[in-house]
XYZ file of C-alpha atoms in Angstrom:
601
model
C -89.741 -67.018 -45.945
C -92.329 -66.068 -48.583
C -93.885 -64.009 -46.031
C -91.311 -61.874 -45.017
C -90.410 -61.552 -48.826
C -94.089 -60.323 -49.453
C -94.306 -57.800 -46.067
C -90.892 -56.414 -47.103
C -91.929 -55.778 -50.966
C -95.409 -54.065 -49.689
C -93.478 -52.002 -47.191
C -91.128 -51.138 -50.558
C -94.081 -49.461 -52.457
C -95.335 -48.135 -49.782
C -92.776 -46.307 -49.066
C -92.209 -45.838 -52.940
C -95.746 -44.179 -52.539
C -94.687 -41.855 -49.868
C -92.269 -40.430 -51.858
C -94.670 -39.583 -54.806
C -96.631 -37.801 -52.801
C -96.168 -34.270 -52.791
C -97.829 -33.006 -49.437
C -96.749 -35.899 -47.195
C -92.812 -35.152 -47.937
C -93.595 -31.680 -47.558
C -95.592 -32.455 -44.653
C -92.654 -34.238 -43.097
C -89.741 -31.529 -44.015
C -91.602 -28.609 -42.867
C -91.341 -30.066 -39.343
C -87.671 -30.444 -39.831
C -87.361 -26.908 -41.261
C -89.677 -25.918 -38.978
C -87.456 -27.031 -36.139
C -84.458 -25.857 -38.046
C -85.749 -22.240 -38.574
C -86.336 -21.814 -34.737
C -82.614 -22.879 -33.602
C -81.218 -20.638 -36.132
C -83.613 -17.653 -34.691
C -82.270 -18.587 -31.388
C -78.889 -18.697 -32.168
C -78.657 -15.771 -34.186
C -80.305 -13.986 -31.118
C -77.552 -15.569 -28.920
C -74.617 -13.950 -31.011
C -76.272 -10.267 -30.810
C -76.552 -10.175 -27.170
C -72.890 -11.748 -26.907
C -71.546 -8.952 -29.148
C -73.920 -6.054 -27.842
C -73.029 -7.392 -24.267
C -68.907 -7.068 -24.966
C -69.474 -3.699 -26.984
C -71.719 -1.927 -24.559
C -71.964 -3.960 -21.300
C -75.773 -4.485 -21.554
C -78.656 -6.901 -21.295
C -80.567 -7.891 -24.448
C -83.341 -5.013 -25.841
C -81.619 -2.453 -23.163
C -78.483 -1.257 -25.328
C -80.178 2.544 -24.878
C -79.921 2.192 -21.403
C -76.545 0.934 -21.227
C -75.091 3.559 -23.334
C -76.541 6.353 -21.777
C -74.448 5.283 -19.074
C -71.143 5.071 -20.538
C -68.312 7.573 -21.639
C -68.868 9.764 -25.053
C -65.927 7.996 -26.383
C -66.775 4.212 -25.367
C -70.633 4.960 -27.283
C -68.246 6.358 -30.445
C -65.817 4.019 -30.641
C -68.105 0.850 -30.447
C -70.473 0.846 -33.472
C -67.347 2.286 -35.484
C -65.082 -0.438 -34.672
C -67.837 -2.498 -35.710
C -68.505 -0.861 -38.626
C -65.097 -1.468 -40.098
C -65.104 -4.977 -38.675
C -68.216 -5.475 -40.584
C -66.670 -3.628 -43.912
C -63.859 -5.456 -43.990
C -66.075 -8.983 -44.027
C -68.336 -8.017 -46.542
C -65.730 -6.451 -48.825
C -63.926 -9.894 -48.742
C -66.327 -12.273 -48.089
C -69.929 -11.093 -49.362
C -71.192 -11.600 -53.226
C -71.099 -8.141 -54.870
C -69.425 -7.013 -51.628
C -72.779 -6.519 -50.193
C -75.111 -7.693 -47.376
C -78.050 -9.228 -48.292
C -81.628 -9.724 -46.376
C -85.011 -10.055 -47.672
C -84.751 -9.194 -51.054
C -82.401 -11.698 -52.159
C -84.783 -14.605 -50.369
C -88.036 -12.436 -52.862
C -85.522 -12.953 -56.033
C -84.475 -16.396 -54.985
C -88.406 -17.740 -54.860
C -89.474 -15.733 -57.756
C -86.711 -16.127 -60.083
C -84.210 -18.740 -59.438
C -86.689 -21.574 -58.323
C -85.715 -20.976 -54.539
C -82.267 -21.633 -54.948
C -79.895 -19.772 -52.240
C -76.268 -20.645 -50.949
C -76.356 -22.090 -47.525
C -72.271 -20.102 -47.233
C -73.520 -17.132 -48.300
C -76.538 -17.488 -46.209
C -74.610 -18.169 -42.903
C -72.062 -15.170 -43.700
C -74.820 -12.493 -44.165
C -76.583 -13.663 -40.481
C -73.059 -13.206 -39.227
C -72.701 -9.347 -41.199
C -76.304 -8.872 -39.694
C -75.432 -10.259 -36.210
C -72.492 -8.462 -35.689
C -74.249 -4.892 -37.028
C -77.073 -5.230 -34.715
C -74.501 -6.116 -31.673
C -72.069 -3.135 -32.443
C -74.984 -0.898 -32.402
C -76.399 -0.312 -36.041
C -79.967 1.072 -36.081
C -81.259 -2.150 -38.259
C -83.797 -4.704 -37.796
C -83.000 -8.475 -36.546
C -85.971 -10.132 -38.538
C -84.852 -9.499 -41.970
C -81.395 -11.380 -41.531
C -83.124 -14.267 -39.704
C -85.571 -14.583 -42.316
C -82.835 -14.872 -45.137
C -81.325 -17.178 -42.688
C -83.708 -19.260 -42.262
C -84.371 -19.498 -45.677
C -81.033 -20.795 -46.734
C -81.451 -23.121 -44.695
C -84.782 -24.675 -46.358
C -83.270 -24.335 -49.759
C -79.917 -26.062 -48.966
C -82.093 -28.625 -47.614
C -84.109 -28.621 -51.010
C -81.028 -28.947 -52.752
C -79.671 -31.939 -50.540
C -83.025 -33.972 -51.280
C -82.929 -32.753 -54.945
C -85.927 -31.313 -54.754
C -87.802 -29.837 -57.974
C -88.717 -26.316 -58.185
C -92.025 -26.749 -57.081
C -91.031 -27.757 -53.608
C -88.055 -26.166 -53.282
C -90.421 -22.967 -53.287
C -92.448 -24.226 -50.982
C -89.712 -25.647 -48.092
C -87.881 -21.777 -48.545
C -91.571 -20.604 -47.381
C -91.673 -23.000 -44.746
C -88.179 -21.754 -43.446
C -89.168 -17.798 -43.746
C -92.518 -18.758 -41.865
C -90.423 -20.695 -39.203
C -87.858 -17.840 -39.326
C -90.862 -15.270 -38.503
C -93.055 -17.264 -36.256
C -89.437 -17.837 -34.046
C -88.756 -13.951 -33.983
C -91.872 -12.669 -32.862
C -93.414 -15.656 -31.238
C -96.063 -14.894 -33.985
C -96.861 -18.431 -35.953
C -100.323 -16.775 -37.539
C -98.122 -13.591 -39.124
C -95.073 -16.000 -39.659
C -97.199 -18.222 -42.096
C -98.990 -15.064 -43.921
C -95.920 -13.482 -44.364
C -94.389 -16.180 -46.150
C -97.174 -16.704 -47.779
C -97.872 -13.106 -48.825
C -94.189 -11.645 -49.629
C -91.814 -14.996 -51.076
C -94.164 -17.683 -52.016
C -96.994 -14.979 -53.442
C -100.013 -17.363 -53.402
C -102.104 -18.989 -50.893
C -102.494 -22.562 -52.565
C -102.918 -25.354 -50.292
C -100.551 -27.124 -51.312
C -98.096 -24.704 -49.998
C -100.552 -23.707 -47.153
C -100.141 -26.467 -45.020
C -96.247 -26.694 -44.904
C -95.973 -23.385 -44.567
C -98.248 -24.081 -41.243
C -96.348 -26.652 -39.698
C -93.358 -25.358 -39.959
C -94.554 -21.575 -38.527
C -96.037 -23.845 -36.041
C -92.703 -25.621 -34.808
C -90.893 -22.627 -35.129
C -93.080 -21.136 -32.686
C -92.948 -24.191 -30.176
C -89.088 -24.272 -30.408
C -88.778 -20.421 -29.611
C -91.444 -20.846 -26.892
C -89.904 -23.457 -25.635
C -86.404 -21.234 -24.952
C -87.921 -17.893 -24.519
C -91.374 -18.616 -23.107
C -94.451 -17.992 -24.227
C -95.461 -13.805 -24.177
C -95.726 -10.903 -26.513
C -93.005 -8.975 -27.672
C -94.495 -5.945 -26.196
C -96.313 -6.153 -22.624
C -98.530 -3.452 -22.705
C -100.138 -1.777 -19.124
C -103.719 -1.779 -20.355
C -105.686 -3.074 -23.330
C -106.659 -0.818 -25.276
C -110.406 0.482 -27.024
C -111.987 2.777 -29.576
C -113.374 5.397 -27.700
C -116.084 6.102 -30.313
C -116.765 6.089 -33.981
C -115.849 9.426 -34.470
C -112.521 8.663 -33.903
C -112.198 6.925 -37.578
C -111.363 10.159 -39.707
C -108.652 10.192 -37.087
C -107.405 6.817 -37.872
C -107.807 7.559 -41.522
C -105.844 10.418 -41.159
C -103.040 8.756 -39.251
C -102.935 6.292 -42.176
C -101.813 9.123 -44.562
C -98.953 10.717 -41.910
C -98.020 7.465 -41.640
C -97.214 6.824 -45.396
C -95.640 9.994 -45.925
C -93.413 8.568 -42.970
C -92.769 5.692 -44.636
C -91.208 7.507 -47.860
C -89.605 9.561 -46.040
C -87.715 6.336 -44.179
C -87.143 4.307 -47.344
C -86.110 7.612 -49.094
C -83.739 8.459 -46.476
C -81.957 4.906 -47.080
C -82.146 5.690 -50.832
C -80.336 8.974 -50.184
C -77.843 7.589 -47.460
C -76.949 4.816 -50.339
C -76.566 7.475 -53.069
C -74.200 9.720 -50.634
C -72.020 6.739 -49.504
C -71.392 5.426 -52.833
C -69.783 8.750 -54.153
C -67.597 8.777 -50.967
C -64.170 8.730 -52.389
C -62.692 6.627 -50.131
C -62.081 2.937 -50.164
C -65.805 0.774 -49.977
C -64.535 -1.393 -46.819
C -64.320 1.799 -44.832
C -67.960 3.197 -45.252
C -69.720 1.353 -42.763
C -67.302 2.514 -40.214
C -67.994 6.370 -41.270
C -71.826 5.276 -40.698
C -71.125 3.676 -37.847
C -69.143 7.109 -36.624
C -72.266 9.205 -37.160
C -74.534 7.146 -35.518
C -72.609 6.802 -32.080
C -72.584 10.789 -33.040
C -76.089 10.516 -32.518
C -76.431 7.741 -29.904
C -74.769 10.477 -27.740
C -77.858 12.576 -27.811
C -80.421 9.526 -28.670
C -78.931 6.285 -27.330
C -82.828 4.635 -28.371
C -81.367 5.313 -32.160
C -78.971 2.458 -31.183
C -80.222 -1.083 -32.280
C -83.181 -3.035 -32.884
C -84.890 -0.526 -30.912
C -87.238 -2.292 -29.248
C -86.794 -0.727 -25.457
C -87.904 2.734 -27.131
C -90.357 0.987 -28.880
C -91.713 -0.703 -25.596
C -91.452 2.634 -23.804
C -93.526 4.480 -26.328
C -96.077 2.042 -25.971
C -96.386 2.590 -22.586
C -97.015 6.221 -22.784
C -93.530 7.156 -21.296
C -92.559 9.879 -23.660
C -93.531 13.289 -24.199
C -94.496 14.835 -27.371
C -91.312 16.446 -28.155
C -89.182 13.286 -27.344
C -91.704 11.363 -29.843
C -90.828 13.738 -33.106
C -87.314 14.140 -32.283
C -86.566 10.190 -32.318
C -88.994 10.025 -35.639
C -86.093 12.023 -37.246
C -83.602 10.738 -35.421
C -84.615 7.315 -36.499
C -84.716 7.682 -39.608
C -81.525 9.201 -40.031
C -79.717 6.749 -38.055
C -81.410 3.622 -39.878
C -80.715 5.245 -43.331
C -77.158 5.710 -42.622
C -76.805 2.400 -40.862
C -77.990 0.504 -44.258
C -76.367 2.770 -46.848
C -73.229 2.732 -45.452
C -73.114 -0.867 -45.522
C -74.224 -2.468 -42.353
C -75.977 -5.547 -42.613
C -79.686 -6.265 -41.078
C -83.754 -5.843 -41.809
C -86.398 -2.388 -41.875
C -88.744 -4.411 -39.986
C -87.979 -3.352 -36.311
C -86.915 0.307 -37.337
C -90.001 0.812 -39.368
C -91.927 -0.388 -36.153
C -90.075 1.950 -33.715
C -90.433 4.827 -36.121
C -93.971 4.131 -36.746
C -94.425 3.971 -32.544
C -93.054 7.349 -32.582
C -95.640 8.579 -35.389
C -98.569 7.282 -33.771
C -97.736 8.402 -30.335
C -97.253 11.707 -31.313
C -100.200 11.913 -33.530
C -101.978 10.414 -30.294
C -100.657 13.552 -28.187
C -101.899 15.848 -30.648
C -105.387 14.205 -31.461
C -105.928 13.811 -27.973
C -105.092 17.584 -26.899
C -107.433 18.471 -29.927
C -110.361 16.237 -28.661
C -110.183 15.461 -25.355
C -113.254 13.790 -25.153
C -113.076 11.746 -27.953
C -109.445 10.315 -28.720
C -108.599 7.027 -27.028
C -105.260 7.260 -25.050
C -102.165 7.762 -27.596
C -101.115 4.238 -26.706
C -103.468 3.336 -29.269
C -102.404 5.870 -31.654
C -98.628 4.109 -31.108
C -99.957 0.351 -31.832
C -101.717 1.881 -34.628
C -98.954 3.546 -36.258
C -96.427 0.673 -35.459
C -98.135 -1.089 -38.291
C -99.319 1.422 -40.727
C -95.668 2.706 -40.745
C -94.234 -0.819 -41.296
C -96.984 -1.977 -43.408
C -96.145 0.343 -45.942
C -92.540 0.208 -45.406
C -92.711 -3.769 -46.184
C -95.544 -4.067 -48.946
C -96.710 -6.794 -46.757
C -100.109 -5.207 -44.793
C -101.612 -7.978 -44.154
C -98.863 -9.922 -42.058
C -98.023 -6.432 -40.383
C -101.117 -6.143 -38.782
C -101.151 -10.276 -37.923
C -97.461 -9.577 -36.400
C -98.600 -6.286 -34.605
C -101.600 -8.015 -33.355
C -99.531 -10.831 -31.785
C -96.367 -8.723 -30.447
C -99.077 -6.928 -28.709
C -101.799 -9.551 -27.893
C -104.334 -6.055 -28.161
C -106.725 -7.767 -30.442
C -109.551 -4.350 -29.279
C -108.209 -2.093 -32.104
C -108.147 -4.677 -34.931
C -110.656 -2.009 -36.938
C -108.615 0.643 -36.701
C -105.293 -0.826 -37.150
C -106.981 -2.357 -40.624
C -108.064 0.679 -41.949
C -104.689 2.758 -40.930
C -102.560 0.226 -42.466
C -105.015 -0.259 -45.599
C -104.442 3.449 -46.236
C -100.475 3.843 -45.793
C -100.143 1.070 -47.740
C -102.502 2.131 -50.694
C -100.706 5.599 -50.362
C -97.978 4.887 -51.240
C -98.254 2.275 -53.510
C -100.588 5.204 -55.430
C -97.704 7.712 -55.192
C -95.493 5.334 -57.311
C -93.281 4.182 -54.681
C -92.158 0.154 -54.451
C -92.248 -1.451 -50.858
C -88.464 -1.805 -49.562
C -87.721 -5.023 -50.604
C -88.950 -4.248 -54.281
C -87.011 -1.137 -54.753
C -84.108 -2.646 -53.785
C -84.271 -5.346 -56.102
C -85.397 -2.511 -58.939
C -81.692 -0.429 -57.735
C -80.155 -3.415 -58.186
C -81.548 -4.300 -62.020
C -83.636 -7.292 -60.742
C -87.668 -6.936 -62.116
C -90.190 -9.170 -60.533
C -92.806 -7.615 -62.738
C -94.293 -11.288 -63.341
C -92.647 -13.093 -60.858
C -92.643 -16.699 -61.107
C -94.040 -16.659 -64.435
C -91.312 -14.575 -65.713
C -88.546 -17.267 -64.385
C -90.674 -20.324 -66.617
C -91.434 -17.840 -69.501
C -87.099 -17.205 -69.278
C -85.998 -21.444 -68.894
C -87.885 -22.231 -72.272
C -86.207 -21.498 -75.304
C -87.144 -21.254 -78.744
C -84.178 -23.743 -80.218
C -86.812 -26.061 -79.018
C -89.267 -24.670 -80.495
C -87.927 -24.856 -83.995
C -89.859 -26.150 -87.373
C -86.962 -27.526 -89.429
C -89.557 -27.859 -92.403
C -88.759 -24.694 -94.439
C -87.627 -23.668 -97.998
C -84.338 -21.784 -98.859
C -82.864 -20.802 -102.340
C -79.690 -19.695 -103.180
C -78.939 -15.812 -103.026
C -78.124 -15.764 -106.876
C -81.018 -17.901 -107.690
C -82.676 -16.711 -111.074
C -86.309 -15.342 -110.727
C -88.073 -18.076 -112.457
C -86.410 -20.828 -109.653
C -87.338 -18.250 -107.385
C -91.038 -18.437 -108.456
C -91.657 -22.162 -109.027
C -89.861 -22.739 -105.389
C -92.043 -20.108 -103.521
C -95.485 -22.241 -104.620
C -94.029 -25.043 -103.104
C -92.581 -23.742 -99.899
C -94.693 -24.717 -96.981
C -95.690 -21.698 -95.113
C -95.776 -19.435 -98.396
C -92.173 -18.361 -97.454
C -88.614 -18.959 -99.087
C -85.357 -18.351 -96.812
C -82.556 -17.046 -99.262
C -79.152 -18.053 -97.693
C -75.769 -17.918 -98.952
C -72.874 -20.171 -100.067
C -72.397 -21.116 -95.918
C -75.831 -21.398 -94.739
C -76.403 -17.701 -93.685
C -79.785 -16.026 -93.943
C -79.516 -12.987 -96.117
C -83.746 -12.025 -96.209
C -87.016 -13.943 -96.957
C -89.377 -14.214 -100.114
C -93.045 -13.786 -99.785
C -95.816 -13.139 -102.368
C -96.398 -9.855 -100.980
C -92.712 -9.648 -102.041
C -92.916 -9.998 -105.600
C -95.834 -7.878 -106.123
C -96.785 -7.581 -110.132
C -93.389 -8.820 -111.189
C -94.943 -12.507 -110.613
C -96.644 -12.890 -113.261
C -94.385 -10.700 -115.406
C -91.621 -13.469 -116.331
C -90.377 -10.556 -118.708
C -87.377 -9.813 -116.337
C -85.950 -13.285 -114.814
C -82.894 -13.036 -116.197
C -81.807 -9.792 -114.936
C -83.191 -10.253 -111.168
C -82.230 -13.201 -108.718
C -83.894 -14.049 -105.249
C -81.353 -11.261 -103.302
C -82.598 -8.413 -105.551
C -86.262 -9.174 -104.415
C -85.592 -11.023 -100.752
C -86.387 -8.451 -97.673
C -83.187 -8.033 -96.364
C -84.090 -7.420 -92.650
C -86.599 -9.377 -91.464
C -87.684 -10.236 -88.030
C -85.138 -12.637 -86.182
C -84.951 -14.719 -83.507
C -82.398 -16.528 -81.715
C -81.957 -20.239 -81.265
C -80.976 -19.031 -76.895
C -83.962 -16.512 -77.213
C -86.716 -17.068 -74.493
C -90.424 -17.505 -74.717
C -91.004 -14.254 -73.571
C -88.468 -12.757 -75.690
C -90.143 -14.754 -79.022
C -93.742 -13.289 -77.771
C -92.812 -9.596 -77.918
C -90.821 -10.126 -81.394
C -94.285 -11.585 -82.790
C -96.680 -8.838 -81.007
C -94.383 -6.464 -82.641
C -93.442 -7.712 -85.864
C -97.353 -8.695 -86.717
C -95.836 -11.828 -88.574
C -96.866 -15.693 -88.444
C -93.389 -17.417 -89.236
C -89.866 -15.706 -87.562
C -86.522 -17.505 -88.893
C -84.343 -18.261 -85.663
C -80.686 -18.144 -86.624
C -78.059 -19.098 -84.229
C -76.099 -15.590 -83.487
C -76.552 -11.938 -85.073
C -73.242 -12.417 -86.222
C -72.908 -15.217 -88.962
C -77.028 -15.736 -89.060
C -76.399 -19.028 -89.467
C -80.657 -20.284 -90.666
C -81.666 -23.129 -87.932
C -85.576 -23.408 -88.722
C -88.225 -21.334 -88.041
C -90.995 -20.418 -85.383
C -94.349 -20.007 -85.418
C -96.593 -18.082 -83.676
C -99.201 -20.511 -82.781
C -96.838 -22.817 -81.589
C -95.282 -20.314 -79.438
C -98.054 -19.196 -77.549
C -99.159 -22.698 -77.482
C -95.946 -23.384 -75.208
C -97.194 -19.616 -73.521
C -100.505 -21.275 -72.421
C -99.103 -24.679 -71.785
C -96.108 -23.010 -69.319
C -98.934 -20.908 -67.299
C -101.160 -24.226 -67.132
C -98.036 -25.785 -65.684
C -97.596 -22.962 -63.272
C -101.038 -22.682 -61.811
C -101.007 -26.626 -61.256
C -97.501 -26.184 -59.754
C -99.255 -23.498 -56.850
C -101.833 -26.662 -56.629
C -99.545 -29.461 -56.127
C -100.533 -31.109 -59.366
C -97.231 -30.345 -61.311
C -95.679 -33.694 -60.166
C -98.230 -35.728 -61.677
C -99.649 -33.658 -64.644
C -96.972 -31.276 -65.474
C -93.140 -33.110 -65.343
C -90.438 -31.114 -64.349
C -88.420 -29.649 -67.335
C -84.776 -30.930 -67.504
């Protein structure tokens, strides 16, 4: 009996020890979420080809060809229905009454400890679903990453994870979410990596990893295992003199990439000053883009049959630059109207376009040195949505693996490098970013920020401090001031309210000049307005009153209104608690916070 007692009290703390440590519970959820991530790619793929298949009659990545096959009115009347089926939803069912994608996964894992609503998640992946089905020229990727991503974080939440890992399992869902989408696991992991979680630590590393990873088997598994994009030939550099081509490619394709995120920007601007009720917009958009469908059915969509098409050489030059415009347009009116869904697969087909036709022209230029455009389209694919993103580095990992052409990894590096530095040099934010900045939301230091914003100063406050009565003659004034600690009286009133503060700087020559104490009292030589703080302040807050102010000790009062005196702060304890919160966060991206740095309540 003993025996069992003792085998089931070891297998108690051992399992006791599992639980405190960090990367074996990770380890273990990022295969569920891993797992998780991949069924909800699948199934959000499932629900776009069932709506695209009842609106236009057509296989999954052919909606172009279908359409161009059906009446003017059918191609109108689909992605307009949708579009006020789609208002109507997020008008009534959608926080702020609009969709959300990427951006809101960036603010949820910089600033609200990757917290996200699993409702609100599952409601925007239907918005996106049913945009992409009824035509809208959006992207697929950016819903099922936000998608995916709710779905980590409500699993963080069930567990009661802390913040730490609750970060890390909403990377391990975008990773899945990515790796599932493009059968990409490298790019799914670096994007996560690179765009929500923002560091490479290892202890978020290897989560992130296995749960790309089983996102990837779980999408093989249902889809097989092959690139996005089959191309006919693999392609080559043709010579080194090719490069200031590349180069150059890399700055038409950032001024293509402003132009696409400034077209949205516009297209938002315009739709918000339409008079009419909000619910109806995305049918208006959804009216001028079967408007241009009729001309440009590849507008309609994810896009990816034009895309495909461009990579294998099938257009003409003139073809190429029309559906660049086109394009743009469409996916700019798509997402300011109000559709729901990503930039990722529209920045790719509108890059495609910009890199075949540069290709054309480079290669009518120099015969005998350009490599066939095809490489110019791979090559402009991600320059265009490198830039478009912010994310270059998993742009050319996804590119590489859609494409499985590994030959032009040089120039594809240095294209992408350049787009991306252009137009980060020109002053424009990636997508994701600027949205966020429209909306008021500043990620300026990220994470940091969010710690910097939970501490407060009420406990931060020194309750050993001096006060004297407002009416208090001169001479209390002076024997009280060489015996407050900190050199520094508070002067308050009959209810506790701070009315200024006493230094010796204060009293100047009248110190020692005890000639007038009976016809001055503490208010007539108190500063009246000095620096305040208050008690629901933040640490950031208290560190640009003191870098302004120049002062040692701030009193913290509990409102502007009454200035009812709580204590003080000090500077060196406050950036004491500064140092001590950025410790905590670097040990945090380490996996050291559970053990050195306990989680705040």
């Amino acid at each position: 009996m003993r025996r069992y007692f003792n085998s089931g009290k070891r297998a108690l703390v051992g399992l006791r020890r599992f639980r405190r440590n960090d990367q074996l519970v990770l380890g273990l959820l990022s295969t569920i979420v891993g797992a998780i991530g991949g069924l909800a790619a699948i199934a959000f793929r499932t629900v776009i080809d069932t709506i695209q298949f009842f609106g236009f009659g057509s296989a999954p990545d052919q909606i172009a060809s279908a359409a161009a096959s059906l009446e003017w009115w059918h191609v109108l009347a689909v992605p307009t229905f949708g579009g006020l089926l789609v208002g109507l939803f997020v008008y009534r069912f959608m926080p702020e009454g609009r969709p959300q994608g990427v951006a809101h996964v960036i603010e949820a894992a910089a600033l609200r400890g990757g917290q996200m609503s699993l409702m609100v998640g599952v409601r925007a992946a239907l918005v996106s679903a049913a945009s992409i089905g009824f035509g809208a020229s959006v992207g697929r990727e950016g819903p099922v990453v936000h998608l995916g991503a709710s779905l980590a974080s409500w699993t963080a939440q069930v567990l009661h994870l802390d913040r730490s890992r609750t970060r890390t399992l909403l990377g391990c869902g975008v990773a899945a979410a990515v790796a599932a989408s493009f059968n990409a696991p490298i790019a799914g992991v670096f994007f996560a990596l690179e765009v929500v979680v923002g560091h490479y630590a290892l202890s978020a590393f290897a989560p992130i990893v296995i749960a790309g990873v089983f996102g990837t088997l779980i999408s093989r598994m249902h889809y097989g295992d092959f690139p996005a994009f089959v191309l006919p030939q693999a392609h080559s550099i043709g010579t080194v003199w090719e490069f200031p081509a590349f180069m150059l490619l890399g700055l038409v394709s950032a001024l293509a990439a402003v132009l696409f995120m400034r077209s949205i920007i516009f297209s938002e601007g315009v739709f918000r000053r339409f008079p009419g009720p909000v619910w109806i917009r995305p049918a208006l958009g959804g009216l001028a883009v079967g408007l241009m469908a009729l001309v440009f059915p590849q507008v309609l969509g994810v896009g990816y049959g034009a895309t495909d098409a461009a990579l294998q050489e099938r257009y003409g030059l003139w073809l190429l630059l029309a559906l660049v415009v086109a394009k743009t347009a469409a996916t700019g009116i798509s997402i300011g109207s109000g559709f729901g869904g990503g930039v990722f697969s529209p920045s790719l087909f509108v890059g495609a376009m910009v890199g075949g036709a540069y290709g054309i022209i480079a290669g009518s230029a120099f015969p005998d040195l350009a490599s066939s455009h095809g490489a110019y389209t791979i090559i402009g694919m991600a320059a265009v949505a490198g830039a478009v993103l912010g994310a270059p580095i998993s742009t050319i990992l996804i590119v590489f693996e859609m494409t499985g052409d590994y030959a032009l990894t040089i120039a594809l590096m240095i294209a992408t490098a350049i787009a991306s530095v252009t137009v980060q040099q020109v002053g424009i934010p990636s997508f994701f970013i600027g949205q966020l900045q429209r909306r008021g939301v500043k990620l300026t230091e990220g994470h940091e920020t969010r710690l910097l914003a939970d501490i407060k100063i009420r406990s931060l406050l020194d309750r050993n401090y001096a006060t004297v009565p407002a009416e208090a003659p001169l001479a209390e004034v002076r024997k009280a001031l060489v015996q407050a600690p900190f050199a520094e009286l508070m002067v308050i009133d009959g209810h506790g309210a701070l009315l200024g503060t006493i230094t010796f700087a204060d009293f100047t020559d009248s110190f020692f000049d005890t000639s007038k104490d009976e016809k001055f009292t503490a208010r007539d030589v108190a500063r009246v307005n000095p620096p305040l703080l208050l008690a629901d302040d933040s640490l950031g807050r208290a560190i640009e009153v003191f870098r302004e102010c120049g002062e040692a000790h701030i009193p913290v009062v509990d409102s502007k209104d009454d200035r009812k005196l709580l204590g003080l702060a000090h500077e060196h304890e406050t950036m004491a608690a500064y140092h001590r919160t950025l410790m905590a966060a670097r040990a945090e991206e380490r996996g050291e916070a559970a053990s050195r740095f306990p989680e705040r309540p």
